[in-house]
CSV table of C-alpha atoms in Angstrom, one decimal:
chain,number,residue,atom,x,y,z
A,1,MET,CA,108.2,-33.8,8.5
A,2,ASP,CA,110.6,-35.8,6.3
A,3,ASP,CA,108.3,-38.5,6.6
A,4,LEU,CA,105.6,-35.6,5.8
A,5,LEU,CA,106.8,-34.8,3.0
A,6,GLU,CA,108.1,-38.5,1.0
A,7,LEU,CA,104.2,-38.9,1.5
A,8,LEU,CA,103.1,-35.4,-0.4
A,9,ARG,CA,104.8,-35.7,-3.6
A,10,ALA,CA,104.4,-39.7,-4.5
A,11,GLY,CA,100.5,-38.3,-5.6
A,12,LEU,CA,101.9,-34.2,-5.8
A,13,PRO,CA,103.9,-32.3,-8.0
A,14,ALA,CA,106.9,-30.1,-7.7
A,15,GLU,CA,104.8,-27.1,-8.4
A,16,ALA,CA,101.8,-27.6,-6.0
A,17,LEU,CA,104.2,-28.0,-3.0
A,18,ILE,CA,106.3,-25.2,-1.3
A,19,THR,CA,108.6,-26.1,1.8
A,20,ASP,CA,110.2,-22.3,1.8
A,21,PRO,CA,109.7,-20.7,5.1
A,22,ASP,CA,109.8,-17.3,4.6
A,23,ILE,CA,107.3,-18.9,1.7
A,24,THR,CA,105.4,-21.0,3.7
A,25,ALA,CA,105.1,-18.1,6.1
A,26,SER,CA,103.0,-15.4,4.1
A,27,TYR,CA,99.6,-18.1,4.2
A,28,ALA,CA,99.7,-18.6,7.9
A,29,ASN,CA,96.5,-16.2,8.3
A,30,ASP,CA,93.5,-14.1,6.9
A,31,MET,CA,93.1,-10.8,6.9
A,32,ALA,CA,91.1,-10.1,10.7
A,33,SER,CA,93.2,-9.2,14.4
A,34,PHE,CA,93.4,-10.4,17.2
A,35,CYS,CA,93.7,-13.9,16.2
A,36,GLU,CA,96.6,-16.6,17.0
A,37,ALA,CA,98.3,-18.6,13.4
A,38,GLY,CA,100.5,-20.6,13.9
A,39,THR,CA,103.7,-21.8,11.9
A,40,PRO,CA,102.6,-24.8,8.5
A,41,ALA,CA,104.9,-27.9,8.4
A,42,VAL,CA,103.9,-27.8,4.0
A,43,VAL,CA,101.6,-25.6,1.6
A,44,THR,CA,99.8,-27.6,-1.2
A,45,LEU,CA,98.4,-25.8,-4.1
A,46,PRO,CA,96.0,-28.9,-6.2
A,47,ARG,CA,94.2,-28.2,-9.5
A,48,THR,CA,92.6,-31.8,-9.0
A,49,VAL,CA,89.9,-33.0,-7.6
A,50,GLU,CA,92.4,-36.8,-6.9
A,51,GLN,CA,95.0,-34.4,-5.5
A,52,VAL,CA,93.3,-33.0,-2.3
A,53,GLN,CA,92.0,-37.1,-2.2
A,54,HIS,CA,96.2,-37.8,-1.8
A,55,ILE,CA,96.6,-34.7,0.6
A,56,MET,CA,93.8,-35.7,2.7
A,57,ARG,CA,94.4,-39.3,3.0
A,58,THR,CA,98.3,-38.5,3.1
A,59,ALA,CA,97.1,-35.9,6.4
A,60,THR,CA,94.8,-39.0,8.0
A,61,ALA,CA,97.8,-42.1,7.4
A,62,LEU,CA,100.3,-40.0,10.2
A,63,ARG,CA,97.6,-37.3,11.7
A,64,VAL,CA,99.0,-34.3,10.8
A,65,PRO,CA,95.7,-31.5,11.2
A,66,VAL,CA,94.8,-29.8,7.7
A,67,VAL,CA,93.6,-25.8,7.6
A,68,PRO,CA,91.6,-25.5,4.3
A,69,GLN,CA,92.1,-21.6,2.6
A,70,GLY,CA,91.0,-19.8,-0.5
A,71,ALA,CA,91.9,-15.4,-1.0
A,72,ARG,CA,92.7,-15.2,2.5
A,73,THR,CA,90.5,-12.1,2.3
A,74,GLY,CA,88.3,-13.8,5.5
A,75,LEU,CA,88.2,-11.2,8.5
A,76,SER,CA,87.8,-13.8,11.8
A,77,GLY,CA,90.8,-15.9,11.3
A,78,ALA,CA,88.8,-18.7,9.3
A,79,ALA,CA,92.0,-19.8,8.3
A,80,ASN,CA,95.5,-19.5,10.0
A,81,ALA,CA,97.2,-21.9,9.9
A,82,SER,CA,97.7,-24.5,13.3
A,83,ASP,CA,101.5,-25.5,13.8
A,84,GLY,CA,101.8,-28.0,11.6
A,85,CYS,CA,100.2,-27.2,9.9
A,86,ILE,CA,99.3,-28.5,5.8
A,87,VAL,CA,97.8,-25.6,4.3
A,88,LEU,CA,95.5,-26.7,1.8
A,89,SER,CA,94.9,-23.6,-0.3
A,90,LEU,CA,92.4,-24.2,-3.4
A,91,VAL,CA,93.1,-21.4,-5.3
A,92,LYS,CA,95.3,-23.2,-8.5
A,93,MET,CA,91.0,-24.7,-9.1
A,94,ASP,CA,90.0,-22.2,-10.7
A,95,ARG,CA,87.8,-22.8,-14.1
A,96,ILE,CA,84.7,-22.4,-13.9
A,97,LEU,CA,83.9,-25.8,-15.3
A,98,GLU,CA,79.9,-24.7,-16.7
A,99,ILE,CA,77.4,-22.4,-17.8
A,100,SER,CA,74.7,-23.0,-18.0
A,101,PRO,CA,71.4,-20.8,-19.5
A,102,VAL,CA,68.2,-23.5,-19.5
A,103,ASP,CA,69.5,-25.1,-15.8
A,104,ARG,CA,70.6,-22.0,-14.6
A,105,ILE,CA,73.2,-23.1,-13.1
A,106,ALA,CA,77.0,-23.3,-12.9
A,107,VAL,CA,79.4,-25.5,-12.3
A,108,VAL,CA,82.4,-24.4,-11.0
A,109,GLU,CA,85.9,-24.5,-8.5
A,110,PRO,CA,86.0,-23.8,-5.2
A,111,GLY,CA,89.0,-21.7,-6.4
A,112,VAL,CA,87.4,-19.2,-9.1
A,113,ILE,CA,87.1,-15.6,-8.4
A,114,ASN,CA,83.7,-14.4,-7.2
A,115,ALA,CA,84.1,-11.2,-10.0
A,116,VAL,CA,85.5,-13.6,-12.5
A,117,LEU,CA,81.7,-15.7,-11.7
A,118,SER,CA,79.7,-12.9,-11.5
A,119,ARG,CA,81.3,-11.9,-15.5
A,120,ALA,CA,80.7,-14.4,-17.2
A,121,VAL,CA,77.7,-15.5,-16.1
A,122,ASN,CA,76.6,-11.8,-17.7
A,123,GLU,CA,77.5,-13.2,-21.5
A,124,HIS,CA,74.5,-15.4,-21.1
A,125,GLY,CA,72.4,-13.0,-19.5
A,126,LEU,CA,73.1,-15.0,-15.9
A,127,TYR,CA,73.6,-13.3,-13.2
A,128,TYR,CA,75.2,-14.9,-9.8
A,129,PRO,CA,73.5,-12.1,-6.7
A,130,PRO,CA,76.8,-13.0,-3.8
A,131,ASP,CA,78.7,-10.0,-3.8
A,132,PRO,CA,80.8,-9.1,-1.1
A,133,SER,CA,83.0,-5.5,-0.3
A,134,SER,CA,86.2,-8.8,-1.8
A,135,TRP,CA,83.8,-10.0,-4.4
A,136,GLU,CA,87.9,-8.6,-7.1
A,137,MET,CA,89.3,-10.6,-5.1
A,138,CYS,CA,87.7,-13.5,-2.9
A,139,THR,CA,86.7,-17.1,-4.1
A,140,ILE,CA,82.7,-18.8,-4.5
A,141,GLY,CA,85.4,-21.5,-1.8
A,142,GLY,CA,85.7,-18.3,-0.1
A,143,ASN,CA,82.4,-17.4,0.7
A,144,ILE,CA,80.8,-21.0,0.5
A,145,GLY,CA,82.8,-21.7,3.9
A,146,THR,CA,81.7,-18.4,5.3
A,147,ALA,CA,78.6,-18.3,4.2
A,148,SER,CA,79.2,-15.1,2.8
A,149,GLY,CA,77.2,-12.3,1.7
A,150,GLY,CA,77.6,-8.6,0.5
A,151,LEU,CA,75.3,-5.3,-0.7
A,152,CYS,CA,72.2,-6.9,-2.5
A,153,CYS,CA,71.3,-9.5,0.1
A,154,VAL,CA,68.1,-7.2,1.2
A,155,LYS,CA,66.8,-9.0,-2.4
A,156,TYR,CA,68.1,-11.6,-3.6
A,157,GLY,CA,69.9,-13.7,-0.1
A,158,VAL,CA,73.6,-14.6,0.6
A,159,THR,CA,75.7,-17.8,0.1
A,160,ALA,CA,73.5,-21.0,2.0
A,161,GLU,CA,70.6,-20.1,-1.3
A,162,TYR,CA,72.2,-19.9,-3.9
A,163,VAL,CA,74.5,-23.6,-3.3
A,164,LEU,CA,72.6,-26.4,-4.8
A,165,GLY,CA,74.9,-28.6,-4.2
A,166,LEU,CA,78.6,-29.9,-3.8
A,167,ASP,CA,81.5,-32.3,-4.1
A,168,VAL,CA,83.3,-32.2,-1.0
A,169,VAL,CA,86.5,-33.8,0.0
A,170,LEU,CA,86.0,-36.2,3.6
A,171,ALA,CA,89.3,-35.8,5.8
A,172,ASP,CA,89.9,-39.4,5.0
A,173,GLY,CA,89.7,-39.1,1.3
A,174,ARG,CA,87.0,-40.0,0.2
A,175,LEU,CA,84.8,-37.5,-1.9
A,176,LEU,CA,81.6,-37.0,-1.1
A,177,THR,CA,78.5,-35.7,-3.1
A,178,THR,CA,76.0,-33.0,-2.1
A,179,GLY,CA,72.1,-31.8,-3.7
A,180,ARG,CA,71.1,-31.6,-6.5
A,181,ARG,CA,71.7,-29.9,-10.5
A,182,THR,CA,68.2,-29.8,-10.9
A,183,ALA,CA,65.2,-26.5,-9.5
A,184,LYS,CA,64.0,-28.5,-6.4
A,185,GLY,CA,65.1,-31.8,-4.8
A,186,VAL,CA,64.4,-32.8,-1.9
A,187,ALA,CA,66.4,-36.8,-1.5
A,188,GLY,CA,67.3,-36.9,2.1
A,189,TYR,CA,69.2,-34.7,4.9
A,190,ASP,CA,70.0,-31.6,3.2
A,191,LEU,CA,73.8,-31.9,3.3
A,192,THR,CA,74.6,-29.0,1.5
A,193,ARG,CA,72.8,-26.4,3.9
A,194,LEU,CA,74.9,-27.9,6.7
A,195,PHE,CA,78.5,-27.5,4.9
A,196,VAL,CA,77.8,-24.3,3.5
A,197,GLY,CA,79.4,-21.9,6.8
A,198,SER,CA,81.1,-24.8,8.6
A,199,GLU,CA,84.2,-23.0,7.5
A,200,GLY,CA,86.1,-26.2,6.5
A,201,SER,CA,84.9,-28.3,9.7
A,202,LEU,CA,83.5,-30.6,8.0
A,203,GLY,CA,85.1,-31.1,4.3
A,204,ILE,CA,87.4,-29.5,0.9
A,205,VAL,CA,84.7,-28.4,-1.5
A,206,VAL,CA,86.7,-29.0,-4.7
A,207,LYS,CA,83.3,-28.8,-6.5
A,208,ALA,CA,80.1,-26.0,-6.6
A,209,VAL,CA,76.3,-26.3,-8.2
A,210,LEU,CA,75.4,-22.9,-8.2
A,211,ALA,CA,72.0,-21.6,-9.1
A,212,LEU,CA,72.0,-18.2,-11.3
A,213,LYS,CA,69.4,-16.0,-12.0
A,214,PRO,CA,68.5,-14.1,-15.2
A,215,GLN,CA,70.0,-10.1,-15.8
A,216,PRO,CA,67.9,-7.4,-13.8
A,217,PRO,CA,67.2,-4.2,-15.4
A,218,GLN,CA,71.2,-2.0,-14.1
A,219,GLN,CA,69.8,-0.7,-11.1
A,220,LEU,CA,70.1,3.0,-10.5
A,221,VAL,CA,71.0,3.9,-6.6
A,222,LEU,CA,69.7,6.7,-4.2
A,223,ALA,CA,71.8,8.9,-1.7
A,224,ALA,CA,70.3,9.5,1.0
A,225,GLU,CA,71.6,12.9,4.3
A,226,PHE,CA,70.7,12.2,7.7
A,227,PRO,CA,71.1,14.4,10.9
A,228,SER,CA,71.7,11.5,12.9
A,229,ALA,CA,72.5,7.8,13.2
A,230,ALA,CA,68.7,7.3,14.2
A,231,SER,CA,66.4,9.1,11.5
A,232,ALA,CA,68.7,7.4,8.7
A,233,CYS,CA,66.6,4.3,10.3
A,234,ASP,CA,64.3,5.3,10.3
A,235,ALA,CA,64.1,5.7,7.2
A,236,ILE,CA,65.2,2.0,6.5
A,237,CYS,CA,62.3,1.2,8.2
A,238,ARG,CA,59.9,3.1,7.0
A,239,ILE,CA,60.5,1.2,3.8
A,240,MET,CA,61.0,-2.3,4.7
A,241,GLU,CA,57.8,-1.7,5.9
A,242,ARG,CA,56.2,-0.1,3.5
A,243,GLY,CA,56.2,-3.2,1.1
A,244,HIS,CA,59.7,-1.9,-1.0
A,245,THR,CA,61.7,-4.2,-1.6
A,246,PRO,CA,65.0,-2.8,-3.5
A,247,SER,CA,67.9,-4.5,-4.3
A,248,LEU,CA,70.5,-2.7,-1.9
A,249,LEU,CA,70.1,-0.8,1.2
A,250,GLU,CA,73.5,0.2,2.7
A,251,LEU,CA,74.3,2.4,4.5
A,252,MET,CA,77.4,4.1,5.7
A,253,ASP,CA,78.1,6.7,9.1
A,254,ARG,CA,80.5,9.8,9.9
A,255,THR,CA,83.2,8.5,10.3
A,256,THR,CA,82.6,5.9,7.6
A,257,VAL,CA,81.8,8.1,4.9
A,258,ARG,CA,84.7,11.2,6.0
A,259,ALA,CA,87.2,8.2,5.7
A,260,VAL,CA,85.8,8.0,2.3
A,261,ASN,CA,86.1,10.6,0.6
A,262,LYS,CA,90.2,11.8,2.4
A,263,MET,CA,91.1,8.7,1.1
A,264,ALA,CA,89.5,8.6,-2.7
A,265,ASN,CA,88.4,12.5,-2.5
A,266,MET,CA,84.3,10.8,-3.3
A,267,GLY,CA,82.7,14.2,-2.8
A,268,LEU,CA,80.2,12.9,-0.1
A,269,PRO,CA,78.9,14.6,1.7
A,270,ASP,CA,81.5,15.7,5.2
A,271,SER,CA,79.0,16.9,6.9
A,272,THR,CA,76.1,14.1,7.2
A,273,GLU,CA,75.6,12.2,10.5
A,274,ALA,CA,74.3,9.2,7.7
A,275,LEU,CA,74.6,8.9,5.1
A,276,LEU,CA,72.0,5.5,2.7
A,277,LEU,CA,71.6,4.1,-0.2
A,278,ALA,CA,69.6,2.9,-2.0
A,279,ALA,CA,68.9,1.2,-5.4
A,280,PHE,CA,66.2,-0.9,-7.1
A,281,ASP,CA,66.8,-2.7,-10.3
A,282,THR,CA,63.4,-2.3,-11.3
A,283,PRO,CA,61.9,-2.0,-14.4
A,284,ASP,CA,61.0,1.2,-14.1
A,285,PRO,CA,63.8,1.8,-10.4
A,286,SER,CA,62.8,6.1,-10.8
A,287,ALA,CA,59.7,5.3,-9.9
A,288,ASP,CA,60.8,3.2,-7.1
A,289,LEU,CA,63.4,6.1,-5.6
A,290,ALA,CA,60.6,9.1,-6.1
A,291,ALA,CA,59.1,6.5,-2.9
A,292,VAL,CA,62.0,6.2,-1.5
A,293,ALA,CA,63.0,9.5,-1.4
A,294,ALA,CA,59.5,10.7,0.0
A,295,LEU,CA,59.5,7.9,3.1
A,296,CYS,CA,63.9,9.0,3.4
A,297,THR,CA,62.0,12.9,4.1
A,298,ALA,CA,59.6,11.9,6.3
A,299,ALA,CA,61.5,10.3,8.6
A,300,GLY,CA,64.2,13.2,8.1
A,301,ALA,CA,66.7,13.1,5.4
A,302,THR,CA,68.8,16.7,4.9
A,303,GLU,CA,69.4,15.8,1.3
A,304,VAL,CA,67.9,13.3,-1.3
A,305,VAL,CA,69.9,12.8,-4.2
A,306,PRO,CA,68.6,10.7,-6.6
A,307,ALA,CA,71.4,8.7,-9.5
A,308,GLU,CA,70.6,9.7,-12.6
A,309,ASP,CA,72.7,7.1,-14.5
A,310,ALA,CA,74.4,3.7,-13.8
A,311,ALA,CA,78.0,5.5,-14.1
A,312,GLU,CA,76.5,7.9,-11.4
A,313,SER,CA,75.3,4.6,-9.8
A,314,GLU,CA,78.5,2.9,-9.5
A,315,MET,CA,80.1,5.6,-8.0
A,316,LEU,CA,78.5,5.5,-4.9
A,317,LEU,CA,78.3,1.6,-4.7
A,318,GLN,CA,81.8,1.8,-5.4
A,319,ALA,CA,81.8,4.3,-2.6
A,320,ARG,CA,80.0,1.8,0.1
A,321,ARG,CA,82.4,-0.5,-1.2
A,322,MET,CA,85.4,0.7,0.2
A,323,SER,CA,84.8,1.5,2.8
A,324,LEU,CA,86.1,-1.9,5.3
A,325,THR,CA,89.5,0.2,3.3
A,326,ALA,CA,89.0,3.3,4.1
A,327,LEU,CA,88.5,2.9,8.1
A,328,GLU,CA,91.9,1.1,8.4
A,329,THR,CA,93.3,4.7,7.7
A,330,VAL,CA,92.2,6.8,10.1
A,331,LYS,CA,94.5,3.8,12.4
A,332,SER,CA,97.5,0.8,12.3
A,333,ALA,CA,94.9,-1.7,12.0
A,334,THR,CA,91.3,-3.1,13.0
A,335,MET,CA,88.7,-5.0,14.6
A,336,ILE,CA,86.3,-5.1,11.9
A,337,ASP,CA,83.6,-6.9,13.9
A,338,ASP,CA,79.9,-8.5,12.0
A,339,VAL,CA,76.2,-8.6,14.0
A,340,CYS,CA,73.3,-8.9,12.7
A,341,VAL,CA,69.9,-7.6,14.4
A,342,PRO,CA,66.4,-7.2,13.4
A,343,ARG,CA,66.2,-4.6,11.2
A,344,SER,CA,64.2,-3.0,13.6
A,345,GLN,CA,66.5,-2.5,16.4
A,346,LEU,CA,69.5,-1.3,13.9
A,347,GLY,CA,68.6,2.0,15.2
A,348,ALA,CA,69.7,0.6,18.6
A,349,MET,CA,72.4,-0.9,17.7
A,350,LEU,CA,73.9,1.9,16.1
A,351,GLU,CA,73.4,4.4,19.4
A,352,GLY,CA,75.2,1.0,22.4
A,353,THR,CA,77.7,0.7,19.4
A,354,ALA,CA,77.9,5.5,19.9
A,355,ALA,CA,77.8,4.9,23.2
A,356,VAL,CA,80.7,2.1,23.5
A,357,ALA,CA,83.1,4.2,20.5
A,358,GLU,CA,82.8,7.0,24.0
A,359,LYS,CA,83.0,4.5,26.5
A,360,TYR,CA,86.6,3.7,25.8
A,361,ASP,CA,87.9,6.1,24.1
A,362,LEU,CA,88.2,4.5,20.4
A,363,THR,CA,87.0,5.9,16.8
A,364,ILE,CA,84.8,2.4,15.6
A,365,GLY,CA,83.3,3.7,12.4
A,366,VAL,CA,79.8,1.7,11.2
A,367,CYS,CA,79.0,0.5,7.9
A,368,ALA,CA,75.6,-2.3,7.2
A,369,HIS,CA,74.2,-4.2,5.3
A,370,ALA,CA,71.1,-1.8,7.0
A,371,GLY,CA,68.2,-3.9,4.6
A,372,ASP,CA,68.9,-7.2,7.0
A,373,GLY,CA,70.2,-5.3,9.8
A,374,ASN,CA,73.5,-6.6,9.4
A,375,THR,CA,76.3,-4.5,10.4
A,376,HIS,CA,80.0,-3.7,10.2
A,377,PRO,CA,81.3,-2.3,13.0
A,378,VAL,CA,84.9,-1.5,12.9
A,379,VAL,CA,87.4,-0.8,16.1
A,380,CYS,CA,90.2,1.3,14.9
A,381,PHE,CA,92.9,1.3,16.6
A,382,ASP,CA,96.7,1.8,16.9
A,383,HIS,CA,98.5,-1.8,17.8
A,384,THR,CA,101.6,-0.7,19.1
A,385,ASP,CA,99.8,0.6,22.0
A,386,ALA,CA,99.1,-2.0,24.8
A,387,ASP,CA,96.3,0.1,26.8
A,388,GLU,CA,95.2,1.3,22.8
A,389,SER,CA,94.5,-2.7,22.0
A,390,ARG,CA,93.0,-4.2,25.0
A,391,ARG,CA,90.4,-0.9,25.2
A,392,ALA,CA,89.2,-1.9,21.4
A,393,ARG,CA,88.8,-6.1,22.2
A,394,GLU,CA,86.9,-5.1,25.4
A,395,SER,CA,85.0,-2.7,22.4
A,396,PHE,CA,84.6,-5.3,19.9
A,397,ASP,CA,83.1,-7.8,22.5
A,398,GLU,CA,80.8,-5.4,24.1
A,399,ILE,CA,79.0,-5.2,21.1
A,400,MET,CA,78.7,-8.5,20.8
A,401,ALA,CA,76.7,-8.4,24.0
A,402,LEU,CA,75.2,-5.5,22.7
A,403,GLY,CA,73.8,-7.4,19.2
A,404,LEU,CA,72.8,-10.8,21.3
A,405,ALA,CA,70.3,-8.3,23.5
A,406,LEU,CA,69.2,-7.2,20.7
A,407,GLY,CA,68.2,-10.6,19.6
A,408,GLY,CA,70.2,-10.5,16.9
A,409,THR,CA,73.4,-14.1,16.2
A,410,ILE,CA,77.7,-12.9,16.3
A,411,THR,CA,77.5,-12.9,12.8
A,412,GLY,CA,76.3,-12.6,9.9
A,413,GLU,CA,78.5,-12.8,6.8
A,414,HIS,CA,82.3,-12.9,8.3
A,415,GLY,CA,81.5,-16.7,10.3
A,416,VAL,CA,83.4,-17.7,13.2
A,417,GLY,CA,87.0,-18.7,13.7
A,418,VAL,CA,89.2,-17.9,15.7
A,419,LEU,CA,88.5,-14.2,16.9
A,420,LYS,CA,84.9,-15.3,17.9
A,421,LYS,CA,84.6,-19.6,18.8
A,422,GLU,CA,84.3,-18.3,22.4
A,423,TRP,CA,80.4,-16.8,22.1
A,424,LEU,CA,79.3,-19.3,20.1
A,425,ALA,CA,78.5,-21.1,22.7
A,426,ARG,CA,76.7,-18.1,24.5
A,427,GLU,CA,74.3,-17.4,21.5
A,428,LEU,CA,74.0,-21.3,20.3
A,429,GLY,CA,73.6,-22.8,23.7
A,430,GLU,CA,74.6,-26.2,25.2
A,431,VAL,CA,72.1,-28.3,23.7
A,432,SER,CA,73.2,-27.5,20.3
A,433,VAL,CA,76.9,-26.9,21.2
A,434,GLU,CA,77.1,-30.6,22.5
A,435,LEU,CA,75.1,-31.8,18.7
A,436,HIS,CA,77.5,-28.7,16.7
A,437,ARG,CA,80.6,-31.3,18.2
A,438,GLY,CA,78.5,-34.4,17.5
A,439,ILE,CA,78.2,-34.2,13.8
A,440,LYS,CA,81.8,-32.5,13.6
A,441,GLN,CA,82.7,-36.8,14.8
A,442,ALA,CA,81.1,-37.8,12.2
A,443,PHE,CA,82.9,-35.8,9.3
A,444,ASP,CA,86.0,-35.5,11.1
A,445,PRO,CA,86.4,-37.9,13.8
A,446,LEU,CA,90.0,-37.9,14.1
A,447,GLY,CA,90.4,-33.8,13.8
A,448,LEU,CA,92.1,-32.9,11.5
A,449,LEU,CA,89.9,-30.5,9.5
A,450,ASN,CA,90.7,-26.8,10.8
A,451,PRO,CA,91.1,-27.3,14.7
A,452,GLY,CA,90.9,-25.1,17.4
A,453,LYS,CA,88.5,-23.5,14.9
A,454,VAL,CA,84.1,-21.8,15.1
A,455,PHE,CA,84.6,-24.4,18.6
């Protein structure tokens, strides 16, 4: 420990090192349940690339594991500390280095908050689409590490589609530049996409070149109330089959709607079994909403209400954004699943999840990026009740198994981390796992970067 601190101090200012155990303990884990976390030896808060390089060279010299962290809003345990590790928090590297309206790019450090970047590019008439529900807190580096999504993915895609290039500090301290800042480029293997979603297991992202889009018109939102989850999923299939391209298509089940109402008095209809939110940011969104309203009615919607203006639209979106927070108030703890299935199987996924809730006698609320088939079943349980905690964990696993059986994936945007690494091999298969491990070995031969995660 003394050698580690001595070497770190040689290249870091005093304020970039935290050794007080009461404070370092607060960096031990992210927001996931049922994920083990160790005790870090030290927390580092670098502000420059050179400082990150110094940390990694020190770690390599002493064979000390390093756990990269952003805002720790993740839900898979990917940012959890391991015993004796160096926590490398990137939140102080929070500068927007460049915004180019001509090239339609932003160059940022990893600690930039998603919402801060979004508002900054808006001032230039530009738009950075990825918008996780935690966008007011989560960082771009964390978004890249977990390949996060958001509410707009049905039209605009996920984080991976906006990362053009990266600067990455490797395990041995070398600086790697990947990708480009041009609109096109196919030189060499696509190492940039390899780092996106790697959860800090291959290198430390210290700079990102992000693609931007022209800012679209203000979107309008429609809310449709359904008597069942099946009828809501039928409407979703009709909307996509008819070729509509909503900027948002979100689903909240009865449990989620009631939790949001209880927490925030949003005035959402308690009588609904499923609430569908659809939005369009086209030049004439009212015409698009009218067409979707007709499809919802044909699928069995009992009430369809289009927002009259941007303020009403934002209120509905706030209700969706607070879904996970509201469900956390139902019981003392939650496990938030992240299972993505083909859109055609969304109804079967919700029906199966309801059956799991009944089987284990648990409250499981579901909110979903319905246009992507990306469901978030939230298992609510009393963490002080051993039997209920066991049932929560078993139900969580059964929901993942259901997703795979329906042709889906165990994670659409939250990542693998600690929580789902046992399931990763089941989804990937032996050949793919072998290749994944070979890639990890090539980038991190000593196994120092985020050990115990992903694999």
